[in-house]
Tab-separated table of C-alpha atoms in Angstrom:
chain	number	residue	atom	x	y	z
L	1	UNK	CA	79.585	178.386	313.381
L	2	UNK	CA	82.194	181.097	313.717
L	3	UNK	CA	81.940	180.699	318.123
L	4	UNK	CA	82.124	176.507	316.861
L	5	UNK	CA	85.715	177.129	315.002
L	6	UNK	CA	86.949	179.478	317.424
L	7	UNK	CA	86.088	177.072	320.844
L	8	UNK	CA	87.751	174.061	317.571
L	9	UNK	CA	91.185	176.129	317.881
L	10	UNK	CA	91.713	176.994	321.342
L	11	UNK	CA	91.599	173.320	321.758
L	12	UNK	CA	93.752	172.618	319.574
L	13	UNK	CA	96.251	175.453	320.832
L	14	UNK	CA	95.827	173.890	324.190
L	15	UNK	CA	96.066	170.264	322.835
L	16	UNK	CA	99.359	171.290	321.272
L	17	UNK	CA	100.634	173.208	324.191
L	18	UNK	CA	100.084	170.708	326.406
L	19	UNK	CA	101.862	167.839	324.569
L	20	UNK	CA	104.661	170.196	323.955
L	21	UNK	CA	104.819	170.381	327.841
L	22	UNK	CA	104.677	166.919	328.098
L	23	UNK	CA	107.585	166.652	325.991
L	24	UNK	CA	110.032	168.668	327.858
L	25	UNK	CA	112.327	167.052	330.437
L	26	UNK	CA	113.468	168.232	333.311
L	27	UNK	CA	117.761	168.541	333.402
L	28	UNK	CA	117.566	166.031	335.684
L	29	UNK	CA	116.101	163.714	332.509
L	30	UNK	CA	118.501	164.955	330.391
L	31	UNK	CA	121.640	164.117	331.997
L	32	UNK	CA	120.259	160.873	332.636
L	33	UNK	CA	119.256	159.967	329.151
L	34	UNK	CA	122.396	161.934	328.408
L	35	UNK	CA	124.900	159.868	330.488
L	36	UNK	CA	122.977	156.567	328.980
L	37	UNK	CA	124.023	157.407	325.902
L	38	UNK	CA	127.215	158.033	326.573
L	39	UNK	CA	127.712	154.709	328.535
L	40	UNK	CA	126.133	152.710	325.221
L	41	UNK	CA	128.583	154.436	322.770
L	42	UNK	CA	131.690	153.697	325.512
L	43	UNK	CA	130.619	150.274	325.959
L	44	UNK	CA	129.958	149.361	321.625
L	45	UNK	CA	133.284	151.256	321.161
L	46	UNK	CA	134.871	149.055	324.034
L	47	UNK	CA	133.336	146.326	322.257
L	48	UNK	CA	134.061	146.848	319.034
L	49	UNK	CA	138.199	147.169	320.059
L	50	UNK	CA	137.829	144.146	321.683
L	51	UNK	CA	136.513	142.611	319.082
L	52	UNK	CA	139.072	143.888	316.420
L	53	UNK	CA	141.790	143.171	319.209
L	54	UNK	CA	141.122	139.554	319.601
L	55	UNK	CA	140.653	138.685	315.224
L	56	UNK	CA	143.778	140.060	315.230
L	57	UNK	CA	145.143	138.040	317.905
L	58	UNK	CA	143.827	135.037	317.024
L	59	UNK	CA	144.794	135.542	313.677
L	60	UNK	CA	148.572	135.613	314.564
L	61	UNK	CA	148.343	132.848	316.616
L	62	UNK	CA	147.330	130.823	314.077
L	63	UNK	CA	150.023	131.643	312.373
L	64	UNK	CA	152.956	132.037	315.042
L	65	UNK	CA	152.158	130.618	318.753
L	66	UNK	CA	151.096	127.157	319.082
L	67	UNK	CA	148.208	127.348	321.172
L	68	UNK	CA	145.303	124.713	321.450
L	69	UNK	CA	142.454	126.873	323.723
L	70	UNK	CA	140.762	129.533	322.521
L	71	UNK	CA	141.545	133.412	323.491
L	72	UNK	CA	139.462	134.004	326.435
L	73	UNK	CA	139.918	136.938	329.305
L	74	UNK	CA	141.526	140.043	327.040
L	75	UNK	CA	139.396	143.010	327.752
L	76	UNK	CA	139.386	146.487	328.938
L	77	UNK	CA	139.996	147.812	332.238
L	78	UNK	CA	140.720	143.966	333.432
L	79	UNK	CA	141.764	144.672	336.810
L	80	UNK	CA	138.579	146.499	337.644
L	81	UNK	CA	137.241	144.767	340.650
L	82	UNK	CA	140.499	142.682	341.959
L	83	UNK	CA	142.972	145.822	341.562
L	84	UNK	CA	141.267	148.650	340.495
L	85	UNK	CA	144.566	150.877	341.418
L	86	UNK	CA	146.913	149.012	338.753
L	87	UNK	CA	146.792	151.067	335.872
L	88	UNK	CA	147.354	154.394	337.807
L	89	UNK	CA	150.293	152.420	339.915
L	90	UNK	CA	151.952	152.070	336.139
L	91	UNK	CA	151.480	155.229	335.544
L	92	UNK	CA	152.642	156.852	338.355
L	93	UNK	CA	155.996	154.522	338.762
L	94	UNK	CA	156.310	154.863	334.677
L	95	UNK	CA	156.643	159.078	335.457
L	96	UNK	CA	158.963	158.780	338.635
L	97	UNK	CA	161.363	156.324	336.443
L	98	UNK	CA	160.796	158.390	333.454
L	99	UNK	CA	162.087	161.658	335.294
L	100	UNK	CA	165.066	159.774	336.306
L	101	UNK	CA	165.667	158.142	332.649
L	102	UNK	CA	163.955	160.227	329.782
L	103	UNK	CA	165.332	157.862	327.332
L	104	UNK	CA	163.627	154.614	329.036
L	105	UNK	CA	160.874	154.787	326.608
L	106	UNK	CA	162.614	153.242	323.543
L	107	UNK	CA	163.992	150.771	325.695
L	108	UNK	CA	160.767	149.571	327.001
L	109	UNK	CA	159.306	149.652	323.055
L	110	UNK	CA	162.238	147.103	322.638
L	111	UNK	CA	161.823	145.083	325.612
L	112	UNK	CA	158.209	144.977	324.438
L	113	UNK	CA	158.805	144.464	320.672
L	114	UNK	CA	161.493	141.381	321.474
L	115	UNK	CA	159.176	139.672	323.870
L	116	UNK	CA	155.736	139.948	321.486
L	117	UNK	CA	157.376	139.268	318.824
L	118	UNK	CA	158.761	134.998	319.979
L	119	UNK	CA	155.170	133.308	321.127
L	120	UNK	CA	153.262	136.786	321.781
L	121	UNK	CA	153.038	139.162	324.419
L	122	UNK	CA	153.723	136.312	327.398
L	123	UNK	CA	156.677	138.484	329.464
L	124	UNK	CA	158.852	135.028	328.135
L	125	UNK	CA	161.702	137.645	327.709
L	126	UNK	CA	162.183	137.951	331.629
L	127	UNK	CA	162.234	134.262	332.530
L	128	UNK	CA	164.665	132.227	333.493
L	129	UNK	CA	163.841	128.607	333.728
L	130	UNK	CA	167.100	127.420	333.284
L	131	UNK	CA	166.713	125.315	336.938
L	132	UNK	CA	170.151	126.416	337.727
L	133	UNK	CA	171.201	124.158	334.912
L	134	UNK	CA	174.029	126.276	332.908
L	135	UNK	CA	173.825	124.100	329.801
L	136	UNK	CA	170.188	125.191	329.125
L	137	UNK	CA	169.866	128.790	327.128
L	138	UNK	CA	167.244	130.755	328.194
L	139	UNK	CA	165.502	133.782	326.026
L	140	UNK	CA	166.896	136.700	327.503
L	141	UNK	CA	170.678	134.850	326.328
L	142	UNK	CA	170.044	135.197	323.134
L	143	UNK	CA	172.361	137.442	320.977
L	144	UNK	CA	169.646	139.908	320.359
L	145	UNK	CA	168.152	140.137	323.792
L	146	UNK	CA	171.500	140.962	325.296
L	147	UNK	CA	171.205	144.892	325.059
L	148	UNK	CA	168.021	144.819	326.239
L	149	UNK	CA	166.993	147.577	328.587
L	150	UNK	CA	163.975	147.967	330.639
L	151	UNK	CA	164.034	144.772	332.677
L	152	UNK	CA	164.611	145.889	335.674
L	153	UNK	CA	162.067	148.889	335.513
L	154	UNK	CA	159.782	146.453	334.971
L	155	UNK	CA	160.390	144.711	338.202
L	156	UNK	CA	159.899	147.693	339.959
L	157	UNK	CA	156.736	148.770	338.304
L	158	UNK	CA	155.884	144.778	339.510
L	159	UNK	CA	157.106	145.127	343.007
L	160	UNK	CA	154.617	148.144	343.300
L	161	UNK	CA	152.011	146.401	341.948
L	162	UNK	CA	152.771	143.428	344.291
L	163	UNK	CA	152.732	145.593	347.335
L	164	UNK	CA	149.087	147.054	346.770
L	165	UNK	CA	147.405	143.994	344.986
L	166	UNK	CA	149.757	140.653	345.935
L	167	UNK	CA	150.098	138.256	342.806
L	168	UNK	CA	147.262	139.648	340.545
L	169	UNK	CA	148.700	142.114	337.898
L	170	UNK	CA	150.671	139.858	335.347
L	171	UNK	CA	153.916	141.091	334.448
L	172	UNK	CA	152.942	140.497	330.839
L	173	UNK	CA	150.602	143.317	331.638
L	174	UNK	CA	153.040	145.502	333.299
L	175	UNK	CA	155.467	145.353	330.428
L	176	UNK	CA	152.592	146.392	328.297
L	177	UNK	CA	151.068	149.007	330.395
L	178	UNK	CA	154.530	150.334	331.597
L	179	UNK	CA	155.586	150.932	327.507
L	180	UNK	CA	152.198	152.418	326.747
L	181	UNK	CA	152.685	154.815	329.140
L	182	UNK	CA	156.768	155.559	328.331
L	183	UNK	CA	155.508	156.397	324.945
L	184	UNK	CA	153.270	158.826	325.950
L	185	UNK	CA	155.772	160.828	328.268
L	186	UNK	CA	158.177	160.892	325.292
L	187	UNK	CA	155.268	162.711	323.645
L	188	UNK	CA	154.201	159.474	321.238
L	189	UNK	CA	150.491	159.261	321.300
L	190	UNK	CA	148.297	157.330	323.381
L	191	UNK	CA	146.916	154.160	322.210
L	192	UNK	CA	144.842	151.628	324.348
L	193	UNK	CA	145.740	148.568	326.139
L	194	UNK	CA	143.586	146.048	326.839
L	195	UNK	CA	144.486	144.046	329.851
L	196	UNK	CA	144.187	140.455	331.133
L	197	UNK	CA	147.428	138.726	329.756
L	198	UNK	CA	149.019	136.266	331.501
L	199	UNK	CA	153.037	135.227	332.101
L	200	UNK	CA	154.402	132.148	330.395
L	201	UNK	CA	155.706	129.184	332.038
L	202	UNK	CA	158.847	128.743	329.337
L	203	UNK	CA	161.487	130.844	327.340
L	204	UNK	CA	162.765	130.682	324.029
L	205	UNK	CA	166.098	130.826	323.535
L	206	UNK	CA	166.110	129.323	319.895
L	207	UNK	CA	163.321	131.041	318.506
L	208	UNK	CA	164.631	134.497	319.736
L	209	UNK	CA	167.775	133.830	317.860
L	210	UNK	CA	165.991	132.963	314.791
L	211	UNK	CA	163.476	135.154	314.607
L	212	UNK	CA	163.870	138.617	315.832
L	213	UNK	CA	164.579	140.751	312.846
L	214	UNK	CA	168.090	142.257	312.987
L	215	UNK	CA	170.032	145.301	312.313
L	216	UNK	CA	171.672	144.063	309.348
L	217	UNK	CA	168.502	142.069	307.853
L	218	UNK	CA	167.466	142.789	304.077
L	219	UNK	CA	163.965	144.126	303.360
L	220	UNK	CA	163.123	140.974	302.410
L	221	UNK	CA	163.552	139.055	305.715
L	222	UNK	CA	162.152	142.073	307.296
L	223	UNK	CA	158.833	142.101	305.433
L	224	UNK	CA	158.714	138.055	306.226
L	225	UNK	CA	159.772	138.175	309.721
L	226	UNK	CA	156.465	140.935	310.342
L	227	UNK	CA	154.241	139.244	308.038
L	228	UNK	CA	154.451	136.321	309.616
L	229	UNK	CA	152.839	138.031	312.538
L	230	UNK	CA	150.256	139.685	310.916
L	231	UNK	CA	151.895	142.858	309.547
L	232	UNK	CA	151.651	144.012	306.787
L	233	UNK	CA	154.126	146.612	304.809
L	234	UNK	CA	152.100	149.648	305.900
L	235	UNK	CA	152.488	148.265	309.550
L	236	UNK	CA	155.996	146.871	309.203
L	237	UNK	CA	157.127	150.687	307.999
L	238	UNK	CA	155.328	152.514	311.440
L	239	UNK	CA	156.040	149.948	314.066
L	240	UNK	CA	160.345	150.482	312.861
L	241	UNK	CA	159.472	154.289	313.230
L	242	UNK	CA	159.976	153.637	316.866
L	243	UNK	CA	163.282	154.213	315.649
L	244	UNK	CA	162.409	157.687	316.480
L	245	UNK	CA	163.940	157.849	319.984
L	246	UNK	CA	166.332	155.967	321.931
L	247	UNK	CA	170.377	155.471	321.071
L	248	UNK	CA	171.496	152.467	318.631
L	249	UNK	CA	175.277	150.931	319.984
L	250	UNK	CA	177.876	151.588	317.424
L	251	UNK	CA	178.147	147.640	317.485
L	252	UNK	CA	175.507	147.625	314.721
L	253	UNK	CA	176.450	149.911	312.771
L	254	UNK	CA	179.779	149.681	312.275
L	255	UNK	CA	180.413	146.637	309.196
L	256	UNK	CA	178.661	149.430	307.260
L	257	UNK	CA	180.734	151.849	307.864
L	258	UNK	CA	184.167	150.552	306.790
L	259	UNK	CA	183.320	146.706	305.546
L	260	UNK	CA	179.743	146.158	305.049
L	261	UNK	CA	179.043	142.805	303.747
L	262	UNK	CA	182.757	141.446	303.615
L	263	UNK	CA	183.407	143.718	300.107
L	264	UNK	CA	185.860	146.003	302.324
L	265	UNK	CA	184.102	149.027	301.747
L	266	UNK	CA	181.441	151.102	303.858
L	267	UNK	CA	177.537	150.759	302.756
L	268	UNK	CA	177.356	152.321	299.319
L	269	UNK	CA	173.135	153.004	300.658
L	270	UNK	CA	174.644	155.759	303.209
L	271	UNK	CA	174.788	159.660	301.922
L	272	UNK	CA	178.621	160.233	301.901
L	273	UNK	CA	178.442	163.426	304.503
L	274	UNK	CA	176.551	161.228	306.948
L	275	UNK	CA	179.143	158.185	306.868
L	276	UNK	CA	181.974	160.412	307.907
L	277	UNK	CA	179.757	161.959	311.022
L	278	UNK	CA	179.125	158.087	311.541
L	279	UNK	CA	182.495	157.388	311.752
L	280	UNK	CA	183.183	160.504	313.679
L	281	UNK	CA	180.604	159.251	316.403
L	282	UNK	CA	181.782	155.844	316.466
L	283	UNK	CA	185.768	156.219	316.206
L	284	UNK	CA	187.517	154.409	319.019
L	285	UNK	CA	185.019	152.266	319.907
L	286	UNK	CA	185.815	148.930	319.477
L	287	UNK	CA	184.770	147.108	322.201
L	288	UNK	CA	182.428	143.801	322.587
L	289	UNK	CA	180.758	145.122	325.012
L	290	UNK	CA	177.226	145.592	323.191
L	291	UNK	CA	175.442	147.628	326.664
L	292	UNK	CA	174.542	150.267	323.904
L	293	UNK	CA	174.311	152.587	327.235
L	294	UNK	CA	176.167	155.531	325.359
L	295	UNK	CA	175.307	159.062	325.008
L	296	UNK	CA	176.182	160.849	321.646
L	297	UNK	CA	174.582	163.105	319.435
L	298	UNK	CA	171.698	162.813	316.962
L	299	UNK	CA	172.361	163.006	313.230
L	300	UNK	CA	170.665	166.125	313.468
L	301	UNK	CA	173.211	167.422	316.049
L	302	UNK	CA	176.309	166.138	314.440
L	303	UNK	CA	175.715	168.612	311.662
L	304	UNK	CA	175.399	172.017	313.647
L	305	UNK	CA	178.314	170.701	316.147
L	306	UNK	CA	181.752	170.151	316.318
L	307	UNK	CA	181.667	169.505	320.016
L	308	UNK	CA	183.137	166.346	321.436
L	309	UNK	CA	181.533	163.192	322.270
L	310	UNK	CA	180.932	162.022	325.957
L	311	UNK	CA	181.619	158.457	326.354
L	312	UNK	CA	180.184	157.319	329.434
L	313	UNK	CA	181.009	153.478	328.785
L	314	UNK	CA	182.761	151.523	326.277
L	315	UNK	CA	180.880	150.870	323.753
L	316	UNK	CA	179.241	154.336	321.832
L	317	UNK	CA	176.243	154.744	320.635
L	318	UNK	CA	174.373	157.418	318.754
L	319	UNK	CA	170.700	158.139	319.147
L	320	UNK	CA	168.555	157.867	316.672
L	321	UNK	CA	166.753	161.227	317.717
L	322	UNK	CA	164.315	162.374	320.868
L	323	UNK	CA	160.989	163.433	319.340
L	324	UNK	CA	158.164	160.991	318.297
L	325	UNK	CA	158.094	162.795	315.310
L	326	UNK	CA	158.681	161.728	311.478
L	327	UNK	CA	162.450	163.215	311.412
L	328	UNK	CA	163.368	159.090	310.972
L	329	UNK	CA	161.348	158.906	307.589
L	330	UNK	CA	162.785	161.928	306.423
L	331	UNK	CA	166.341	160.772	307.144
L	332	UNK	CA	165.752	157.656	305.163
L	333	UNK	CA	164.821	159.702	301.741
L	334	UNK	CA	168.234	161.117	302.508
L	335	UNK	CA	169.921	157.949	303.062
L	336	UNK	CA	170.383	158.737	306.491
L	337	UNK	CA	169.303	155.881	307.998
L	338	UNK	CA	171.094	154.444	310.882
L	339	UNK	CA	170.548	150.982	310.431
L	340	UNK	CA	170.988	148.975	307.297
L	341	UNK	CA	167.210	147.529	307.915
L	342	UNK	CA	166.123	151.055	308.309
L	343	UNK	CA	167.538	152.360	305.136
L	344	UNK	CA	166.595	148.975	303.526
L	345	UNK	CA	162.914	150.427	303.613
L	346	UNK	CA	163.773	152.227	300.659
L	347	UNK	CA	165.201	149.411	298.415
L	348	UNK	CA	161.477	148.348	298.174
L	349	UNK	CA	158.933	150.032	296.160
L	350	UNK	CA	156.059	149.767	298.014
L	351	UNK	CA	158.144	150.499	301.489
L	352	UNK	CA	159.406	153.322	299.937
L	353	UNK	CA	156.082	154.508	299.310
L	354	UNK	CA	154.752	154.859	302.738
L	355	UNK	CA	158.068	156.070	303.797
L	356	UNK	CA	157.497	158.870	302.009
L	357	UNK	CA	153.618	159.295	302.559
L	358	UNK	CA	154.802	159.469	306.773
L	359	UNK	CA	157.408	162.426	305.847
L	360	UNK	CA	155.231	164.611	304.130
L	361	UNK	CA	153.651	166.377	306.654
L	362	UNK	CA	154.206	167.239	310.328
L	363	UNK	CA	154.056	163.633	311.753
L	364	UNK	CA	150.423	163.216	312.477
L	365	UNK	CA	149.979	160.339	309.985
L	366	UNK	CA	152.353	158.208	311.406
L	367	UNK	CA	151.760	159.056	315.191
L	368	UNK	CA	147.960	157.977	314.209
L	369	UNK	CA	148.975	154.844	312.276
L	370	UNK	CA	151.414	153.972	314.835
L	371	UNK	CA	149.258	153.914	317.517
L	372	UNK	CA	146.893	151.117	315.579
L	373	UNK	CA	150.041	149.288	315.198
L	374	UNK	CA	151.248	149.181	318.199
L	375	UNK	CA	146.881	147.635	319.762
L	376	UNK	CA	148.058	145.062	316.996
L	377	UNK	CA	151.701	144.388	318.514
L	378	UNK	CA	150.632	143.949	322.164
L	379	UNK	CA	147.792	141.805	321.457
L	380	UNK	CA	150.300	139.169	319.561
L	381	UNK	CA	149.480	135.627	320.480
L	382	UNK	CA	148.490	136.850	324.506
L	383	UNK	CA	147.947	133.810	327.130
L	384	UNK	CA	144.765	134.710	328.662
L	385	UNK	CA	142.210	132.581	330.452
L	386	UNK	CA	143.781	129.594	332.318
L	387	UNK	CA	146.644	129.288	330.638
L	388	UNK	CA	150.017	130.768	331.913
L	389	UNK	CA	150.568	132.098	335.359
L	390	UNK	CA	150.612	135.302	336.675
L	391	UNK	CA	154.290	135.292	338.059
L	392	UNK	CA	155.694	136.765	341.507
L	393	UNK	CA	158.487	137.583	340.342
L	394	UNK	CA	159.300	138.270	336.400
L	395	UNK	CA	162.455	136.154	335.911
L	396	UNK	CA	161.085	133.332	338.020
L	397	UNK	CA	158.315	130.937	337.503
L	398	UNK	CA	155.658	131.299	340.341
L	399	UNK	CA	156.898	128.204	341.790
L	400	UNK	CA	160.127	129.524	342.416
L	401	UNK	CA	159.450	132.698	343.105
């Protein structure tokens, strides 16, 4: 009985070694399974932003851009098969530009901002389809486009594009790309950007006059104007901490600092010791000439300087700061805002409230929720599919390229 239990558990032992044997894989196994596993997460996360990409899309153009077809086309990595090179091109033409201009990055946000913003992210901004007939107004005319920078960068990121991969990279796409990647070399953070856009066969003059928000705009208008394309206050309050970098022209600044609002007197909203650098910065310029092209000094400069201005055009301009950082948010609890729509984020309570929540600590909650905003913002109301065109050239249509 005893040699009968023994002979039981050596089998067993065996048994049990053997399927413990059979259950090892070689490394060969495991970096297969391994890499399988890593391809299903990539592809439901790919998915899943897709997915969140396009409800949000389709939900602003709904709303905002009167489109019949469905969305069809917006996905990751796009240009895979026809022009697998276009997303590095970007990049490397965004660095060389970048090295030469350091302060290109806000201006492409802008460029980017303006153009989503009237009938989505459709590169309407650049076109002219005037015909050579003066007495039509294209987009690009209107009073708030006419500081825009970037344009030309754009063209060049296009033209390089165009010379490896002729007429397939949209220059919807390259504006979108091209910003991504200026925000990143200003040290914003990365955020994804799905591809697949296409370039819009009109501009809108009127609509660009009517509804971009402006400097001078109330809360109010502001919250309406961004809720109208699907953001809400949370959003509204990142997305204007772009404000972050780049220079504002003294142009739009300047009713509040001696007559804001026709009463004669400067904006009562701005801290008294930041009004007089204001009007320190901005003395002497008076010009129309709104190319906002200016270097100055931060706010933060102004008060450990007394050094003199460089003027390097005629109209001034102060930046708003050089960091992707929270410093904005903290200048508005100060009332240091430079623009009256800036500092009208405080006049509401709830605004207020996530001003505050982005400058309490060192700037990772806003880089995080800025990044989400700005998926949502270059997703707004895209022409994908069939519709559109991809252009030759960006201020042409393709049939006059």
């Amino acid at each position: 009985m005893a040699k009968l239990m023994k002979r039981k558990t050596k089998t067993l032992i065996v048994i049990f070694i053997i399927s413990v044997i059979l259950s090892l894989k070689f490394p060969s196994e495991i970096e297969e399974e391994e890499r399988a596993k890593r391809e299903k997460l990539e592809k439901e996360e790919k998915t899943f932003s897709v997915f969140l990409q396009r409800e949000s899309a389709t939900s602003t153009r709904e709303r905002v851009v009167s489109l019949a077809d469905e969305l069809h086309g917006l996905e990751y990595d796009f240009y895979r098969q026809n022009c697998p090179q276009a997303e590095s091109i970007v990049r490397s033409t965004m660095a060389r530009i970048y090295m030469q201009q350091n302060d290109i990055s806000f201006g492409l946000l802008r460029l980017l901002f303006h153009d989503c913003f009237i009938k989505g992210c459709d590169a309407s901004v650049f076109l002219d389809d005037s015909n050579g007939n003066k007495n039509r107004s294209i987009e690009r005319q209107a009073a708030p486009n006419k500081t825009l920078r970037g344009i030309n960068e754009i063209d060049m990121i296009k033209e390089e594009l165009d010379n490896a991969c002729p007429g397939v990279v949209s220059c919807a796409d390259s504006l979108a790309l091209a910003t991504r990647d200026a925000v990143v070399l200003a040290g914003g953070p990365f955020y994804p950007v799905f591809t697949g856009r296409r370039d819009s066969t009109q501009s809108y003059f009127d609509e660009a006059m009517d509804e971009i928000p402006k400097p001078n705009d109330n809360i109010t208008r502001t919250l309406f104007l961004f809720s109208r394309r699907g953001f809400d206050e949370k959003e509204t309050v990142n997305l204007l901490g772009a404000h972050n970098v780049g220079k504002i022209s003294c142009d739009f600044i300047r009713n509040r600092l001696t007559n804001f609002s026709g009463t004669g007197q400067p904006d009562a909203s701005v801290d008294h010791d930041f009004l007089n650098e204001l009007r320190l910065a901005c003395q002497g310029s008076n010009s129309t000439n709104h190319d906002g092209t200016v270097a100055s000094m931060t706010s933060r400069e102004m008060r450990n300087s007394s050094s003199a201005m460089i003027f390097q055009g005629l109209s001034a301009s102060i930046p708003s700061g050089a960091r992707f950082d929270n410093h904005y948010y903290q200048n508005l609890l100060g009332g240091r805002g430079l623009l009256f729509a800036d500092q009208q984020l405080m006049a509401d309570e709830n605004t207020a409230r996530f001003v505050a929540v982005y400058a309490s600590d060192d700037g990772t909650t806003f880089r995080r929720d800025f990044s989400r905003s700005m998926v949502k913002m270059s997703n707004l109301g895209v022409l994908t599919g069939t519709l559109g065109q991809v252009r030759n050239k960006c201020s042409f249509p393709t049939s006059q390229s």
